[in-house]
Coordinates of C-alpha atoms in Angstrom, one line a residue:
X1 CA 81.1 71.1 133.9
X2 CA 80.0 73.8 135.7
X3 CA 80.0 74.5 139.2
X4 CA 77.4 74.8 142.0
X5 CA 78.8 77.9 144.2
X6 CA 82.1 78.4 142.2
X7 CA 84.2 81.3 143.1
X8 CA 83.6 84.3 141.3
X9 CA 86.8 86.2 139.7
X10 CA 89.6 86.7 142.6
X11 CA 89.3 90.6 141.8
X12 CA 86.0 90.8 142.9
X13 CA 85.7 92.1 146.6
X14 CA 83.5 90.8 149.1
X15 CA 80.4 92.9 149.4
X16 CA 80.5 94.6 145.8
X17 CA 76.8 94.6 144.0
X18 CA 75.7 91.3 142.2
X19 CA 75.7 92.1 138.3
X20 CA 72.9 90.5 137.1
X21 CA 73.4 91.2 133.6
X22 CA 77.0 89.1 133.6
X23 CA 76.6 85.4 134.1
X24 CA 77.4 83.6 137.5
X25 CA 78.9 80.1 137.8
X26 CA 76.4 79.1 140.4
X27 CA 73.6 80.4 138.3
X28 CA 74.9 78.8 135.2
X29 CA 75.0 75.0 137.0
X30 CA 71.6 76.0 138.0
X31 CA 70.2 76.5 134.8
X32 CA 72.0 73.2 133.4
X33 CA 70.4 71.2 136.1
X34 CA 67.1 72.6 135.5
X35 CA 66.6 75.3 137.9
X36 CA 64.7 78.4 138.1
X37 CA 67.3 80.9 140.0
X38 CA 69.1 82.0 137.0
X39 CA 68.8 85.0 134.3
X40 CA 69.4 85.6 130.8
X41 CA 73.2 85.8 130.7
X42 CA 73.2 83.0 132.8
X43 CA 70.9 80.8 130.0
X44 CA 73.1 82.6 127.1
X45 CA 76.1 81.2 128.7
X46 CA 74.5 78.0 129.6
X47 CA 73.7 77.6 125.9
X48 CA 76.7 78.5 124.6
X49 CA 78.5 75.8 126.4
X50 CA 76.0 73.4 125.1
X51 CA 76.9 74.2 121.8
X52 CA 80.4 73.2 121.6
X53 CA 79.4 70.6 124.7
X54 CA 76.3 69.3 124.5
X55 CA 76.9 66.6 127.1
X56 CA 77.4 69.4 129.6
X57 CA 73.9 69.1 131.4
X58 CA 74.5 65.5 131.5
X59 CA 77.9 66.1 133.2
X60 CA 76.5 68.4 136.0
X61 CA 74.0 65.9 137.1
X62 CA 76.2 63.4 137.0
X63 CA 78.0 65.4 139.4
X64 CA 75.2 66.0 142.1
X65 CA 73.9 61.6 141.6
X66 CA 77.8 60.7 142.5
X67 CA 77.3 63.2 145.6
X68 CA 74.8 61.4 147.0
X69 CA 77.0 58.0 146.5
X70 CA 79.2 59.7 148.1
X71 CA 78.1 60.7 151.4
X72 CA 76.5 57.6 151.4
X73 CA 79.8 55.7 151.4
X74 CA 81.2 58.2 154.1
X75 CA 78.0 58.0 156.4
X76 CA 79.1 54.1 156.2
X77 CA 82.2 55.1 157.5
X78 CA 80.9 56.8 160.7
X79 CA 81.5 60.5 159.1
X80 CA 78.6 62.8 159.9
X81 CA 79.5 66.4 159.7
X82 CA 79.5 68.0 156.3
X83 CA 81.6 71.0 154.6
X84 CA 79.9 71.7 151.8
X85 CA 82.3 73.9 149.7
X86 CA 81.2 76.0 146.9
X87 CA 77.8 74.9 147.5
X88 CA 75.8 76.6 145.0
X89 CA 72.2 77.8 145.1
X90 CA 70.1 74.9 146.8
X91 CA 68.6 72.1 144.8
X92 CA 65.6 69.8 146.3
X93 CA 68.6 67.1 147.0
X94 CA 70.8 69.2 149.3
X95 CA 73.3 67.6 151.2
X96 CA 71.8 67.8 154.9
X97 CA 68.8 65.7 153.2
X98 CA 70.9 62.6 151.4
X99 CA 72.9 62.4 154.8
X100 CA 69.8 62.2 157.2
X101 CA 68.7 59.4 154.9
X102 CA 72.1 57.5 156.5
X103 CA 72.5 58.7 159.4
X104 CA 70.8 60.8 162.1
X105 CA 72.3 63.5 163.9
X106 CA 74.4 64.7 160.5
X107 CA 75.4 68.6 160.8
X108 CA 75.9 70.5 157.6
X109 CA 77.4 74.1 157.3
X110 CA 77.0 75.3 153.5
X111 CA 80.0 77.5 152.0
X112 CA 80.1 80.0 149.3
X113 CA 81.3 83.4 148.8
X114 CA 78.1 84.2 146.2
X115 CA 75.9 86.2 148.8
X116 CA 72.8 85.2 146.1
X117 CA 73.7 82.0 147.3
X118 CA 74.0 82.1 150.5
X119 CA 70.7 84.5 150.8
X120 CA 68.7 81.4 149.4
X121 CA 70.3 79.0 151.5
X122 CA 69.8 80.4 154.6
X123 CA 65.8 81.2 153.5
X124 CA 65.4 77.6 152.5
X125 CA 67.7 75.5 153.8
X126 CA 68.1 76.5 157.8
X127 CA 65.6 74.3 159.2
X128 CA 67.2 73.2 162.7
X129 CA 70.5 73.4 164.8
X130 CA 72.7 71.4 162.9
X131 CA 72.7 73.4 159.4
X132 CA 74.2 76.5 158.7
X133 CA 75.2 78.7 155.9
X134 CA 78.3 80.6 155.8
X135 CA 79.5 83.3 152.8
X136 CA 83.6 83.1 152.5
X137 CA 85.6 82.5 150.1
X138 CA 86.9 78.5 149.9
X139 CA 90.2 79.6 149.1
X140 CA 90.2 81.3 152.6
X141 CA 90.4 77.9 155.2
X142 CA 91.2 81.1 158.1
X143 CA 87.7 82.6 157.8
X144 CA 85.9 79.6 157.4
X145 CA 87.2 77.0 160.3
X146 CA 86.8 80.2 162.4
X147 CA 83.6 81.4 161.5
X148 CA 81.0 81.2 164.4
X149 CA 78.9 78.6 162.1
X150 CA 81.7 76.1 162.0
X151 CA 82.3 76.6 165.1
X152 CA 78.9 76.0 166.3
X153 CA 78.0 73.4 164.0
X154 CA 81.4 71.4 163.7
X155 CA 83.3 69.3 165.8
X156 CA 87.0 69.2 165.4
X157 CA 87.7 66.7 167.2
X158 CA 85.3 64.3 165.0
X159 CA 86.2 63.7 161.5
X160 CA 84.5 66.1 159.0
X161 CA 84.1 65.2 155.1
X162 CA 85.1 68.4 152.7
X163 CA 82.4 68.5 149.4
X164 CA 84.1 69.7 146.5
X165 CA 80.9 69.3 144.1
X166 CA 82.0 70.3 140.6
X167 CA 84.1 73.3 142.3
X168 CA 88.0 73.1 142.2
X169 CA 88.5 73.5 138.6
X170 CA 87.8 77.4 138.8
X171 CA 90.8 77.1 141.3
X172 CA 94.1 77.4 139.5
X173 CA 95.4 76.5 143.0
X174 CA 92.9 73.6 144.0
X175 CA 95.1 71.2 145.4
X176 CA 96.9 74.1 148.1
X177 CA 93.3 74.9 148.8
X178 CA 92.2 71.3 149.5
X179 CA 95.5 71.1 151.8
X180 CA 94.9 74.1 153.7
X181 CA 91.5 73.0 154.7
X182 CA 92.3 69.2 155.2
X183 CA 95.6 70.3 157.4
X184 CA 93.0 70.4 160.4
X185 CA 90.1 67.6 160.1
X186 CA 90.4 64.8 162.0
X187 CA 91.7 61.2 161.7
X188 CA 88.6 59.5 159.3
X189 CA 87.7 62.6 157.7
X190 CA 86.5 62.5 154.1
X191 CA 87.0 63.9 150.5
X192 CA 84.8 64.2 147.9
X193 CA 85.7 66.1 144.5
X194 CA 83.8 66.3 141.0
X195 CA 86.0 67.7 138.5
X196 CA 86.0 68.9 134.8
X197 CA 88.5 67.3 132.7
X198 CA 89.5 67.3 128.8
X199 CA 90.8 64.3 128.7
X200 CA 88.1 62.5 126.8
X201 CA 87.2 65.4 124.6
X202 CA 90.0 68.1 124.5
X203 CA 88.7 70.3 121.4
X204 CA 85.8 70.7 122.6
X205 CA 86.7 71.2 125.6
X206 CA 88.9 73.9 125.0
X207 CA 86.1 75.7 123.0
X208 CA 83.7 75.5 126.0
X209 CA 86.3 77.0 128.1
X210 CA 87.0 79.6 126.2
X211 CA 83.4 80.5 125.7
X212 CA 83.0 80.4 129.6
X213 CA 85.8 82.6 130.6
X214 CA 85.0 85.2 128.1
X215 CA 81.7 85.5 129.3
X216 CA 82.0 85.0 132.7
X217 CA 85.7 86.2 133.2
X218 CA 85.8 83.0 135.6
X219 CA 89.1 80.5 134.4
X220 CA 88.2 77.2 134.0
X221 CA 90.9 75.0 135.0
X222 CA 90.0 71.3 133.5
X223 CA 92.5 68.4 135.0
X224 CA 93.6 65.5 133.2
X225 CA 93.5 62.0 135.9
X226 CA 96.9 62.8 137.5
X227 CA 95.8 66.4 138.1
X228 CA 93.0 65.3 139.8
X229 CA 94.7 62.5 142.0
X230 CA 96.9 65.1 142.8
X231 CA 94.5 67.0 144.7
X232 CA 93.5 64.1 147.0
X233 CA 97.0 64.7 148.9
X234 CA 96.4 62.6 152.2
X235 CA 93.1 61.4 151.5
X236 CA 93.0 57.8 149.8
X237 CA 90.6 57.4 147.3
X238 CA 88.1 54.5 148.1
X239 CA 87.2 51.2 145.7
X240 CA 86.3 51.8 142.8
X241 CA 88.6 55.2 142.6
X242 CA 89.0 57.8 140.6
X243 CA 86.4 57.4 138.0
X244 CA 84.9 59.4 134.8
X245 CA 80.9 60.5 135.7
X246 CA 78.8 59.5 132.9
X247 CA 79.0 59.0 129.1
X248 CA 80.4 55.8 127.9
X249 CA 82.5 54.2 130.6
X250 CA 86.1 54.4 131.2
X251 CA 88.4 53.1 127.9
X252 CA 85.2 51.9 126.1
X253 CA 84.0 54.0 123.0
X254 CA 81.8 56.9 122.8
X255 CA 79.9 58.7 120.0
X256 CA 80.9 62.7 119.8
X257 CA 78.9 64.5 122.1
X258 CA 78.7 62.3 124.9
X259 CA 82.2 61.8 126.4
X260 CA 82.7 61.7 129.9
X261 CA 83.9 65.9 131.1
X262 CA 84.4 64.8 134.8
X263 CA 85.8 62.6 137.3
X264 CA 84.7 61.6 140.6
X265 CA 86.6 60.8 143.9
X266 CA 85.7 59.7 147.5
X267 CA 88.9 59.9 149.5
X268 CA 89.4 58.9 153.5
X269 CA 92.4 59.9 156.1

């Protein structure tokens, strides 16, 4: 439901002071997978959510198991460099560790614009050549296929897969950002997106939302299944497809409280 490494309001410019006291996206998906980097208005937030949502927590870890399916299916498909986009602060499963379990030789650069973030990743995560970190903004494909740690780490003349883990909906724009950054990545690159959606419980839904942006002043943008195929563009999704990430499965029945909030897709050019 939440996001690890979602963008924080648009108005807020690069470089301006952290306020602890107002609750972050990335520190809020920490708390609901059971982290320790977060803070009280982070928890307040996290249990507000839970209120109206309860299957939240449930949601975001559902999230991080279907990456690891994911980039499990791509390393199948020869795909070893990584974008991790919107990363969000570092959890004992990070990327670069499910791909070396596939494949050796995988390069990872993490994104976010969070510089809390990006602080921990590069203190924890940085252990060889082949990882880096890199503060920008996902909505800004410029700064990031031109940074110096894309360009060191990643080949553009291999194919690259972009990791949008529970991410694009605090994007009003998600599907022009997905373009912009898929425009240059090679023939075989991959896709993968976790996303919230209503669809399954729209009241409640709508509550948690609410609740979120009020506190947080970050939108979140939930996409019903068409939305969300919609933001594959050129990537074709792979068997089994666009599919709901936990609680009851797909058309069966579910008790309140435990509908599915997000889908999952693994596309391929």
């Amino acid at each position: 439901m939440t996001t690890a490494g979602a963008r924080a309001p648009a108005t807020r410019a690069p470089g301006t002071r952290l306020a602890l006291d107002r609750p972050g996206t990335a520190r809020v998906h920490d708390y609901l997978l059971g982290g320790k980097d977060n803070y009280a208005a982070d928890r307040d937030l996290a249990h507000e959510v839970l209120a109206v949502l309860p299957q939240a927590g449930d949601a975001v870890r559902a999230a991080r198991a279907f990456l690891a399916r994911a980039v499990r299916v791509l390393a199948g498909r020869g795909v070893r460099q990584y974008l991790d986009l919107g990363c969000g602060l570092p959890t004992a499963e990070a990327l670069h560790r499910i791909a070396a379990r596939h494949a050796a030789g995988t390069r990872v650069v993490y994104v976010d614009e969070d510089p809390l973030v990006i602080a921990h990743a590069r203190a924890l995560l940085i252990d060889g050549g082949n990882i880096a970190a890199l503060r920008a903004d996902v909505r800004d494909p410029g700064a990031i296929l031109g940074s110096p740690e894309v360009r060191r780490v990643i080949d553009p003349a291999e194919p690259v897969a972009l990791v949008f883990s529970s991410v694009l909906h605090f994007l009003p724009d998600a599907a022009e950002v997905v373009a912009a950054l898929a425009a240059s990545a090679a023939p075989g690159s991959g896709l993968v997106v976790s996303h919230a959606t209503a669809d399954f419980a729209p009241g409640a839904f709508a509550e948690a939302a609410w609740r979120y942006e009020e506190a947080s002043g970050v939108p979140l943008v939930p996409r019903d299944a068409a939305g969300v195929a919609e933001i594959l563009g050129p990537f074709r999704a792979v068997s089994p497809g666009l599919v709901p990430l936990g609680g009851a499965p797909f058309g069966g029945t579910s008790r309140p409280g435990r509908e599915p909030i997000m889908y999952g897709a693994v596309g391929v050019r």
